[in-house]
Amino acid sequence: MPPPVPAPTPAYRHYAIHVPATTANVGPGFDVAGIALSLSLDLKVAIPTTVPSAPSSPSVPSDAYTLPVITYSGLDSTTVPLSPYKNLLTRVALYVLRCHQIPTFPSGVLIHAQNNIPFGRGLGSSGAAVIAGVLLGSLLGGLELTKARLLDFALMVERHPDNVTAALVGGFVGSYLSSLSPTDLAASSIPLAEVLPEYPEDAGPEWGAHPPIPPRGIGHYVRFGWAKEVRAVAVMPRFELATALARGVLPEVYTRKDLVFNLQRLAVLTTALARSPPDPELIYEAMKDRVHQPYRMKLVRT
Ligand SMILES: Nc1ncnc2c1ncn2[C@@H]1O[C@H](COP(=O)(O)OP(=O)(O)O)[C@@H](O)[C@H]1O
Ligand SMILES: N[C@@H](CCOP(=O)(O)O)C(=O)O
């Protein structure tokens, strides 16, 4: 009897995705100003060069088709779900693919995430995962999405722009959400549960096939200058604080006095952090805030 023929080893194309941690709400810049930091989430992605055709739907797997295999190392790597239908990176990637009429992942993809961003500590782990996810979707679908379009997809998932814009473009970034038409506003406000639905056990062939397509131009950003002498040092709490809880303690309405206090400082801060040599007293004063810090103080255990 002839010896068994060994299964061919698949050949892969290798890619790297690097996304920085971020700090948002810089000084008086609540939901506006973000800074990219040196900690990062790094993905290594291997895509087979020859693949079996994908199944017609995620619930009808073909014999040869295999879902992405996800592995993690680094921080919080033991708690993160590894199913591609539950992991945030791949759920976002699948959302991007499906918005481009690609119903599922290519077969046989390997994804390794090296994560150095602690979860839930205000260093933008979810924003980094969302940006890594949109970049992954663009890569897997061969979509070559522009930065502006990647941001549209990211903002359908993470609704405040400060972390995701800094994670996408790096540096010290200011951003805003556009005044959209009523139709586009409705499209960009679709509940997260519909943008990234949990994959149900009994999913039929049509499940998730028609996700809400992001309108164009949901958010915009500008990169500010940054003086070479200025370094960011992040102090991390020992406890996690959910973003929803931290947003829930903020008032709906502010006084004109508090609003003007923040506007005055933010206008100065964006230039003060870029000026070389820096003026520490000016930066100290311009970092003051009356919109978020006083209200969130009570959530910070001492
Ligand atoms: N690299 C990652 N891979 C998968 N999921 C992640 C990753 N990073 C963050 N997440 C998800 O995001 C959650 C943290 O989001 P959030 O509470 O907004 O905190 P943060 O301030 O760090 O963004 C985690 O509990 C996890 O579910
Ligand atoms: N501007 C947002 C930033 C939340 O950051 P996250 O890393 O917790 O998602 C806010 O302050 O709510």
mmCIF file of C-alpha atoms and ligand atoms in Angstrom:
data_model
loop_
_atom_site.group_PDB
_atom_site.id
_atom_site.type_symbol
_atom_site.label_atom_id
_atom_site.label_comp_id
_atom_site.label_asym_id
_atom_site.label_seq_id
_atom_site.Cartn_x
_atom_site.Cartn_y
_atom_site.Cartn_z
ATOM 1 C CA MET A 1 0.000 0.000 0.000
ATOM 2 C CA PRO A 2 1.449 3.433 -0.893
ATOM 3 C CA PRO A 3 2.178 5.705 2.101
ATOM 4 C CA PRO A 4 -0.593 8.210 2.865
ATOM 5 C CA VAL A 5 -0.148 11.518 1.072
ATOM 6 C CA PRO A 6 0.396 14.264 3.692
ATOM 7 C CA ALA A 7 -2.176 17.066 3.604
ATOM 8 C CA PRO A 8 -0.674 20.110 1.906
ATOM 9 C CA THR A 9 0.469 22.780 4.330
ATOM 10 C CA PRO A 10 -1.386 25.973 3.445
ATOM 11 C CA ALA A 11 0.733 28.901 2.350
ATOM 12 C CA TYR A 12 -0.162 32.198 4.019
ATOM 13 C CA ARG A 13 0.149 35.893 3.392
ATOM 14 C CA HIS A 14 1.095 37.655 6.630
ATOM 15 C CA TYR A 15 -0.109 41.068 7.789
ATOM 16 C CA ALA A 16 0.336 43.190 10.912
ATOM 17 C CA ILE A 17 -2.183 45.622 12.419
ATOM 18 C CA HIS A 18 -0.911 48.035 15.083
ATOM 19 C CA VAL A 19 -3.371 50.179 17.062
ATOM 20 C CA PRO A 20 -2.349 52.429 19.959
ATOM 21 C CA ALA A 21 -4.015 52.827 23.340
ATOM 22 C CA THR A 22 -5.569 56.254 23.802
ATOM 23 C CA THR A 23 -6.587 58.661 26.490
ATOM 24 C CA ALA A 24 -9.753 60.612 25.796
ATOM 25 C CA ASN A 25 -11.379 63.759 27.270
ATOM 26 C CA VAL A 26 -8.007 65.502 27.461
ATOM 27 C CA GLY A 27 -8.496 68.318 29.999
ATOM 28 C CA PRO A 28 -11.626 70.273 29.027
ATOM 29 C CA GLY A 29 -12.021 68.290 25.764
ATOM 30 C CA PHE A 30 -14.801 65.905 26.809
ATOM 31 C CA ASP A 31 -15.756 63.678 23.821
ATOM 32 C CA VAL A 32 -13.432 65.843 21.674
ATOM 33 C CA ALA A 33 -9.709 65.521 22.353
ATOM 34 C CA GLY A 34 -7.743 62.251 22.417
ATOM 35 C CA ILE A 35 -4.073 61.320 22.580
ATOM 36 C CA ALA A 36 -2.550 58.114 21.221
ATOM 37 C CA LEU A 37 -0.161 56.439 23.678
ATOM 38 C CA SER A 38 2.730 54.019 23.317
ATOM 39 C CA LEU A 39 0.859 50.956 24.668
ATOM 40 C CA SER A 40 -0.794 49.063 21.841
ATOM 41 C CA LEU A 41 -2.918 46.236 20.515
ATOM 42 C CA ASP A 42 -1.029 44.354 17.796
ATOM 43 C CA LEU A 43 -2.574 41.789 15.484
ATOM 44 C CA LYS A 44 -0.723 39.276 13.333
ATOM 45 C CA VAL A 45 -3.018 38.045 10.601
ATOM 46 C CA ALA A 46 -2.287 35.071 8.328
ATOM 47 C CA ILE A 47 -4.536 34.608 5.305
ATOM 48 C CA PRO A 48 -4.203 31.391 3.237
ATOM 49 C CA THR A 49 -3.201 32.047 -0.344
ATOM 50 C CA THR A 50 -5.430 29.229 -1.648
ATOM 51 C CA VAL A 51 -8.747 28.706 0.070
ATOM 52 C CA PRO A 52 -11.889 26.659 -0.343
ATOM 53 C CA SER A 53 -14.920 28.701 -1.255
ATOM 54 C CA ALA A 54 -16.775 30.151 1.709
ATOM 55 C CA PRO A 55 -20.122 28.645 2.720
ATOM 56 C CA SER A 56 -23.241 30.364 1.469
ATOM 57 C CA SER A 57 -24.093 31.386 5.038
ATOM 58 C CA PRO A 58 -22.405 31.159 8.458
ATOM 59 C CA SER A 59 -24.922 28.524 9.518
ATOM 60 C CA VAL A 60 -24.170 26.236 6.551
ATOM 61 C CA PRO A 61 -20.494 25.354 6.907
ATOM 62 C CA SER A 62 -18.872 23.451 4.066
ATOM 63 C CA ASP A 63 -16.427 20.638 4.915
ATOM 64 C CA ALA A 64 -13.352 22.490 3.785
ATOM 65 C CA TYR A 65 -14.301 25.877 5.237
ATOM 66 C CA THR A 66 -12.851 26.874 8.593
ATOM 67 C CA LEU A 67 -13.664 29.936 10.666
ATOM 68 C CA PRO A 68 -10.837 32.232 11.804
ATOM 69 C CA VAL A 69 -8.770 30.860 14.664
ATOM 70 C CA ILE A 70 -8.110 33.570 17.254
ATOM 71 C CA THR A 71 -5.360 33.462 19.876
ATOM 72 C CA TYR A 72 -4.338 36.079 22.426
ATOM 73 C CA SER A 73 -1.353 36.941 24.540
ATOM 74 C CA GLY A 74 -0.744 39.814 26.930
ATOM 75 C CA LEU A 75 -3.172 41.639 29.211
ATOM 76 C CA ASP A 76 -6.690 40.325 29.900
ATOM 77 C CA SER A 77 -6.002 37.597 27.338
ATOM 78 C CA THR A 78 -7.650 34.827 29.354
ATOM 79 C CA THR A 79 -11.037 36.548 29.674
ATOM 80 C CA VAL A 80 -11.590 37.513 26.054
ATOM 81 C CA PRO A 81 -13.952 35.308 23.967
ATOM 82 C CA LEU A 82 -12.198 33.418 21.180
ATOM 83 C CA SER A 83 -15.248 32.587 19.062
ATOM 84 C CA PRO A 84 -15.137 34.844 15.973
ATOM 85 C CA TYR A 85 -18.863 35.513 16.480
ATOM 86 C CA LYS A 86 -18.311 36.725 20.043
ATOM 87 C CA ASN A 87 -14.896 38.414 19.934
ATOM 88 C CA LEU A 88 -15.124 42.191 19.470
ATOM 89 C CA LEU A 89 -12.327 42.317 16.846
ATOM 90 C CA THR A 90 -13.917 39.753 14.561
ATOM 91 C CA ARG A 91 -17.516 40.893 15.173
ATOM 92 C CA VAL A 92 -16.519 44.354 13.953
ATOM 93 C CA ALA A 93 -14.595 42.848 11.011
ATOM 94 C CA LEU A 94 -17.627 40.752 10.061
ATOM 95 C CA TYR A 95 -19.835 43.832 10.260
ATOM 96 C CA VAL A 96 -17.531 45.590 7.756
ATOM 97 C CA LEU A 97 -17.470 42.536 5.466
ATOM 98 C CA ARG A 98 -21.245 42.122 5.496
ATOM 99 C CA CYS A 99 -21.766 45.800 4.710
ATOM 100 C CA HIS A 100 -19.817 45.011 1.510
ATOM 101 C CA GLN A 101 -21.919 41.969 0.553
ATOM 102 C CA ILE A 102 -19.276 39.544 1.835
ATOM 103 C CA PRO A 103 -21.357 37.251 4.052
ATOM 104 C CA THR A 104 -18.579 35.603 6.038
ATOM 105 C CA PHE A 105 -14.871 35.487 6.847
ATOM 106 C CA PRO A 106 -12.477 33.991 4.310
ATOM 107 C CA SER A 107 -11.601 30.410 5.217
ATOM 108 C CA GLY A 108 -8.607 29.410 7.282
ATOM 109 C CA VAL A 109 -7.586 32.813 8.641
ATOM 110 C CA LEU A 110 -5.315 32.874 11.706
ATOM 111 C CA ILE A 111 -5.394 35.919 14.007
ATOM 112 C CA HIS A 112 -3.039 36.461 16.922
ATOM 113 C CA ALA A 113 -3.661 39.460 19.182
ATOM 114 C CA GLN A 114 -0.888 40.727 21.446
ATOM 115 C CA ASN A 115 -2.729 43.041 23.809
ATOM 116 C CA ASN A 116 -0.965 45.524 26.083
ATOM 117 C CA ILE A 117 -4.016 47.716 26.771
ATOM 118 C CA PRO A 118 -5.796 46.897 30.040
ATOM 119 C CA PHE A 119 -9.562 46.558 29.692
ATOM 120 C CA GLY A 120 -11.894 49.119 31.249
ATOM 121 C CA ARG A 121 -9.205 51.418 32.715
ATOM 122 C CA GLY A 122 -9.722 54.467 30.521
ATOM 123 C CA LEU A 123 -6.945 53.619 28.054
ATOM 124 C CA GLY A 124 -9.251 53.005 25.123
ATOM 125 C CA SER A 125 -9.068 49.204 24.898
ATOM 126 C CA SER A 126 -12.489 48.995 23.244
ATOM 127 C CA GLY A 127 -11.684 51.865 20.857
ATOM 128 C CA ALA A 128 -8.438 50.087 19.878
ATOM 129 C CA ALA A 129 -10.300 46.795 19.383
ATOM 130 C CA VAL A 130 -12.916 48.534 17.217
ATOM 131 C CA ILE A 131 -10.247 50.190 15.050
ATOM 132 C CA ALA A 132 -8.330 46.897 14.800
ATOM 133 C CA GLY A 133 -11.647 45.263 13.814
ATOM 134 C CA VAL A 134 -12.437 47.717 11.015
ATOM 135 C CA LEU A 135 -8.861 47.430 9.687
ATOM 136 C CA LEU A 136 -9.187 43.640 9.865
ATOM 137 C CA GLY A 137 -12.491 43.731 7.973
ATOM 138 C CA SER A 138 -10.985 45.940 5.295
ATOM 139 C CA LEU A 139 -7.979 43.603 5.010
ATOM 140 C CA LEU A 140 -9.979 40.343 4.897
ATOM 141 C CA GLY A 141 -12.362 41.751 2.296
ATOM 142 C CA GLY A 142 -9.579 43.371 0.216
ATOM 143 C CA LEU A 143 -11.641 46.558 0.556
ATOM 144 C CA GLU A 144 -8.875 49.172 0.920
ATOM 145 C CA LEU A 145 -11.207 51.479 2.840
ATOM 146 C CA THR A 146 -10.085 55.072 3.302
ATOM 147 C CA LYS A 147 -9.451 56.435 6.806
ATOM 148 C CA ALA A 148 -12.683 58.444 6.569
ATOM 149 C CA ARG A 149 -14.692 55.328 5.739
ATOM 150 C CA LEU A 150 -12.956 53.244 8.418
ATOM 151 C CA LEU A 151 -13.976 55.949 10.876
ATOM 152 C CA ASP A 152 -17.620 55.745 9.734
ATOM 153 C CA PHE A 153 -17.659 52.031 10.560
ATOM 154 C CA ALA A 154 -15.890 52.580 13.882
ATOM 155 C CA LEU A 155 -18.385 55.274 14.884
ATOM 156 C CA MET A 156 -21.310 52.934 14.266
ATOM 157 C CA VAL A 157 -19.853 50.812 17.074
ATOM 158 C CA GLU A 158 -18.115 53.264 19.428
ATOM 159 C CA ARG A 159 -20.304 56.364 19.491
ATOM 160 C CA HIS A 160 -17.869 58.936 20.900
ATOM 161 C CA PRO A 161 -15.114 59.962 18.459
ATOM 162 C CA ASP A 162 -12.238 60.897 20.780
ATOM 163 C CA ASN A 163 -10.696 57.439 21.355
ATOM 164 C CA VAL A 164 -11.285 55.964 17.918
ATOM 165 C CA THR A 165 -9.946 58.944 15.945
ATOM 166 C CA ALA A 166 -6.730 59.051 18.011
ATOM 167 C CA ALA A 167 -6.418 55.252 17.689
ATOM 168 C CA LEU A 168 -6.923 55.487 13.918
ATOM 169 C CA VAL A 169 -4.547 58.338 13.084
ATOM 170 C CA GLY A 170 -2.243 58.614 16.135
ATOM 171 C CA GLY A 171 -0.994 61.741 17.889
ATOM 172 C CA PHE A 172 -3.071 64.455 19.602
ATOM 173 C CA VAL A 173 -6.409 64.637 17.833
ATOM 174 C CA GLY A 174 -9.569 66.737 17.995
ATOM 175 C CA SER A 175 -12.787 65.353 16.560
ATOM 176 C CA TYR A 176 -16.473 66.039 16.171
ATOM 177 C CA LEU A 177 -19.608 64.249 15.040
ATOM 178 C CA SER A 178 -21.223 65.815 11.960
ATOM 179 C CA SER A 179 -24.644 67.417 11.866
ATOM 180 C CA LEU A 180 -26.190 64.680 9.752
ATOM 181 C CA SER A 181 -29.426 64.793 7.796
ATOM 182 C CA PRO A 182 -32.373 63.230 9.704
ATOM 183 C CA THR A 183 -32.070 60.024 7.602
ATOM 184 C CA ASP A 184 -28.316 59.710 8.161
ATOM 185 C CA LEU A 185 -28.691 60.604 11.826
ATOM 186 C CA ALA A 186 -31.218 57.815 12.251
ATOM 187 C CA ALA A 187 -28.899 55.407 10.386
ATOM 188 C CA SER A 188 -25.919 56.324 12.574
ATOM 189 C CA SER A 189 -27.958 55.999 15.787
ATOM 190 C CA ILE A 190 -29.117 52.428 15.230
ATOM 191 C CA PRO A 191 -28.736 50.536 18.519
ATOM 192 C CA LEU A 192 -25.448 48.709 18.930
ATOM 193 C CA ALA A 193 -27.348 45.432 19.344
ATOM 194 C CA GLU A 194 -28.387 45.744 15.689
ATOM 195 C CA VAL A 195 -24.974 46.813 14.402
ATOM 196 C CA LEU A 196 -23.151 44.012 16.214
ATOM 197 C CA PRO A 197 -25.809 41.448 17.104
ATOM 198 C CA GLU A 198 -24.899 38.503 19.286
ATOM 199 C CA TYR A 199 -24.663 35.433 17.067
ATOM 200 C CA PRO A 200 -27.655 33.291 18.033
ATOM 201 C CA GLU A 201 -27.341 29.501 18.327
ATOM 202 C CA ASP A 202 -30.189 28.957 15.840
ATOM 203 C CA ALA A 203 -29.016 31.499 13.244
ATOM 204 C CA GLY A 204 -30.624 30.944 9.846
ATOM 205 C CA PRO A 205 -28.964 31.648 6.489
ATOM 206 C CA GLU A 206 -30.255 35.217 6.464
ATOM 207 C CA TRP A 207 -28.953 36.030 9.958
ATOM 208 C CA GLY A 208 -27.001 39.290 10.005
ATOM 209 C CA ALA A 209 -26.896 39.384 6.211
ATOM 210 C CA HIS A 210 -28.185 42.960 5.969
ATOM 211 C CA PRO A 211 -26.479 45.078 8.646
ATOM 212 C CA PRO A 212 -27.100 48.832 8.848
ATOM 213 C CA ILE A 213 -24.680 50.509 6.408
ATOM 214 C CA PRO A 214 -22.998 53.570 7.965
ATOM 215 C CA PRO A 215 -23.779 56.913 6.345
ATOM 216 C CA ARG A 216 -20.708 58.744 5.032
ATOM 217 C CA GLY A 217 -18.915 61.426 7.033
ATOM 218 C CA ILE A 218 -20.288 60.634 10.527
ATOM 219 C CA GLY A 219 -17.223 62.146 12.163
ATOM 220 C CA HIS A 220 -14.259 64.363 11.327
ATOM 221 C CA TYR A 221 -10.910 64.980 12.998
ATOM 222 C CA VAL A 222 -7.833 67.155 12.907
ATOM 223 C CA ARG A 223 -4.365 66.365 14.252
ATOM 224 C CA PHE A 224 -2.926 69.028 16.530
ATOM 225 C CA GLY A 225 0.759 69.693 17.004
ATOM 226 C CA TRP A 226 2.600 68.217 19.984
ATOM 227 C CA ALA A 227 5.717 69.761 21.534
ATOM 228 C CA LYS A 228 8.631 67.326 21.549
ATOM 229 C CA GLU A 229 9.325 68.101 25.222
ATOM 230 C CA VAL A 230 5.868 66.985 26.405
ATOM 231 C CA ARG A 231 5.403 63.347 27.490
ATOM 232 C CA ALA A 232 2.169 61.666 28.539
ATOM 233 C CA VAL A 233 2.214 59.544 31.707
ATOM 234 C CA ALA A 234 -0.880 57.406 32.286
ATOM 235 C CA VAL A 235 -1.978 56.560 35.825
ATOM 236 C CA MET A 236 -4.218 53.517 35.827
ATOM 237 C CA PRO A 237 -6.817 52.674 38.458
ATOM 238 C CA ARG A 238 -6.811 49.242 40.098
ATOM 239 C CA PHE A 239 -10.504 48.837 39.286
ATOM 240 C CA GLU A 240 -12.578 48.785 36.102
ATOM 241 C CA LEU A 241 -15.181 51.445 35.401
ATOM 242 C CA ALA A 242 -17.750 50.838 32.663
ATOM 243 C CA THR A 243 -18.015 53.682 30.158
ATOM 244 C CA ALA A 244 -21.827 53.584 30.332
ATOM 245 C CA LEU A 245 -21.714 54.144 34.108
ATOM 246 C CA ALA A 246 -19.198 56.981 33.745
ATOM 247 C CA ARG A 247 -21.434 58.668 31.154
ATOM 248 C CA GLY A 248 -24.521 58.122 33.261
ATOM 249 C CA VAL A 249 -23.355 60.457 36.063
ATOM 250 C CA LEU A 250 -22.991 63.461 33.742
ATOM 251 C CA PRO A 251 -25.671 66.153 33.701
ATOM 252 C CA GLU A 252 -27.830 66.722 30.611
ATOM 253 C CA VAL A 253 -27.542 70.508 30.931
ATOM 254 C CA TYR A 254 -24.619 72.792 31.878
ATOM 255 C CA THR A 255 -24.551 76.445 32.891
ATOM 256 C CA ARG A 256 -23.201 78.998 30.441
ATOM 257 C CA LYS A 257 -20.446 79.773 32.971
ATOM 258 C CA ASP A 258 -19.168 76.180 33.007
ATOM 259 C CA LEU A 259 -19.425 75.871 29.236
ATOM 260 C CA VAL A 260 -17.433 79.069 28.653
ATOM 261 C CA PHE A 261 -14.867 77.920 31.270
ATOM 262 C CA ASN A 262 -14.217 74.783 29.189
ATOM 263 C CA LEU A 263 -14.281 76.499 25.781
ATOM 264 C CA GLN A 264 -11.732 79.083 26.889
ATOM 265 C CA ARG A 265 -9.360 76.424 28.153
ATOM 266 C CA LEU A 266 -9.742 74.026 25.241
ATOM 267 C CA ALA A 267 -8.942 76.794 22.760
ATOM 268 C CA VAL A 268 -5.710 77.514 24.650
ATOM 269 C CA LEU A 269 -4.801 73.863 25.338
ATOM 270 C CA THR A 270 -4.586 72.767 21.694
ATOM 271 C CA THR A 271 -1.878 75.356 21.045
ATOM 272 C CA ALA A 272 -0.261 75.211 24.497
ATOM 273 C CA LEU A 273 0.580 71.496 24.064
ATOM 274 C CA ALA A 274 2.198 72.198 20.705
ATOM 275 C CA ARG A 275 4.290 75.189 21.743
ATOM 276 C CA SER A 276 7.995 74.621 22.172
ATOM 277 C CA PRO A 277 9.384 75.225 24.761
ATOM 278 C CA PRO A 278 6.169 74.413 26.656
ATOM 279 C CA ASP A 279 4.742 76.715 29.334
ATOM 280 C CA PRO A 280 3.787 74.356 32.204
ATOM 281 C CA GLU A 281 1.609 76.941 33.981
ATOM 282 C CA LEU A 282 -0.415 77.619 30.866
ATOM 283 C CA ILE A 283 -0.873 73.879 30.243
ATOM 284 C CA TYR A 284 -1.859 73.312 33.897
ATOM 285 C CA GLU A 285 -4.572 75.969 33.741
ATOM 286 C CA ALA A 286 -5.755 74.907 30.268
ATOM 287 C CA MET A 287 -6.195 71.293 31.456
ATOM 288 C CA LYS A 288 -8.929 72.296 33.941
ATOM 289 C CA ASP A 289 -12.447 71.062 33.313
ATOM 290 C CA ARG A 290 -15.987 71.598 34.562
ATOM 291 C CA VAL A 291 -17.858 69.221 32.272
ATOM 292 C CA HIS A 292 -16.818 65.706 33.251
ATOM 293 C CA GLN A 293 -14.159 65.508 35.963
ATOM 294 C CA PRO A 294 -16.142 67.013 38.878
ATOM 295 C CA TYR A 295 -19.062 64.628 38.266
ATOM 296 C CA ARG A 296 -16.966 61.519 37.734
ATOM 297 C CA MET A 297 -14.807 62.179 40.776
ATOM 298 C CA LYS A 298 -17.285 60.341 42.978
ATOM 299 C CA LEU A 299 -16.819 57.158 40.915
ATOM 300 C CA VAL A 300 -13.092 57.119 41.624
ATOM 301 C CA ARG A 301 -12.375 55.143 44.769
ATOM 302 C CA THR A 302 -9.517 56.477 46.849
HETATM 303 N N1 LIG B 1 -8.309 43.470 22.347
HETATM 304 C C1 LIG B 1 -9.599 43.212 22.588
HETATM 305 N N2 LIG B 1 -10.179 42.131 22.059
HETATM 306 C C2 LIG B 1 -11.471 41.860 22.300
HETATM 307 N N3 LIG B 1 -12.283 42.591 23.091
HETATM 308 C C3 LIG B 1 -11.752 43.683 23.644
HETATM 309 C C4 LIG B 1 -10.396 44.058 23.414
HETATM 310 N N4 LIG B 1 -10.162 45.197 24.082
HETATM 311 C C5 LIG B 1 -11.316 45.523 24.713
HETATM 312 N N5 LIG B 1 -12.280 44.632 24.456
HETATM 313 C C6 LIG B 1 -13.662 44.640 24.968
HETATM 314 O O1 LIG B 1 -13.944 45.970 25.428
HETATM 315 C C7 LIG B 1 -14.261 45.958 26.836
HETATM 316 C C8 LIG B 1 -13.711 47.188 27.530
HETATM 317 O O2 LIG B 1 -14.394 48.339 27.033
HETATM 318 P P1 LIG B 1 -14.650 49.653 27.948
HETATM 319 O O3 LIG B 1 -15.442 49.265 29.145
HETATM 320 O O4 LIG B 1 -15.199 50.714 27.038
HETATM 321 O O5 LIG B 1 -13.204 50.003 28.462
HETATM 322 P P2 LIG B 1 -12.005 50.865 27.856
HETATM 323 O O6 LIG B 1 -12.045 52.151 28.638
HETATM 324 O O7 LIG B 1 -10.754 50.097 28.125
HETATM 325 O O8 LIG B 1 -12.284 51.068 26.396
HETATM 326 C C9 LIG B 1 -13.625 44.648 27.339
HETATM 327 O O9 LIG B 1 -14.265 44.170 28.489
HETATM 328 C C10 LIG B 1 -13.785 43.717 26.157
HETATM 329 O O10 LIG B 1 -15.089 43.186 26.136
HETATM 330 N N1 LIG B 2 -15.318 60.461 25.830
HETATM 331 C C1 LIG B 2 -15.699 59.170 26.299
HETATM 332 C C2 LIG B 2 -14.483 58.275 26.344
HETATM 333 C C3 LIG B 2 -14.775 56.890 26.871
HETATM 334 O O1 LIG B 2 -13.621 56.109 26.703
HETATM 335 P P1 LIG B 2 -13.634 54.504 26.840
HETATM 336 O O2 LIG B 2 -12.206 54.138 26.625
HETATM 337 O O3 LIG B 2 -14.119 54.215 28.218
HETATM 338 O O4 LIG B 2 -14.547 53.965 25.774
HETATM 339 C C4 LIG B 2 -16.293 59.300 27.702
HETATM 340 O O5 LIG B 2 -15.681 59.942 28.543
HETATM 341 O O6 LIG B 2 -17.352 58.733 27.944
#
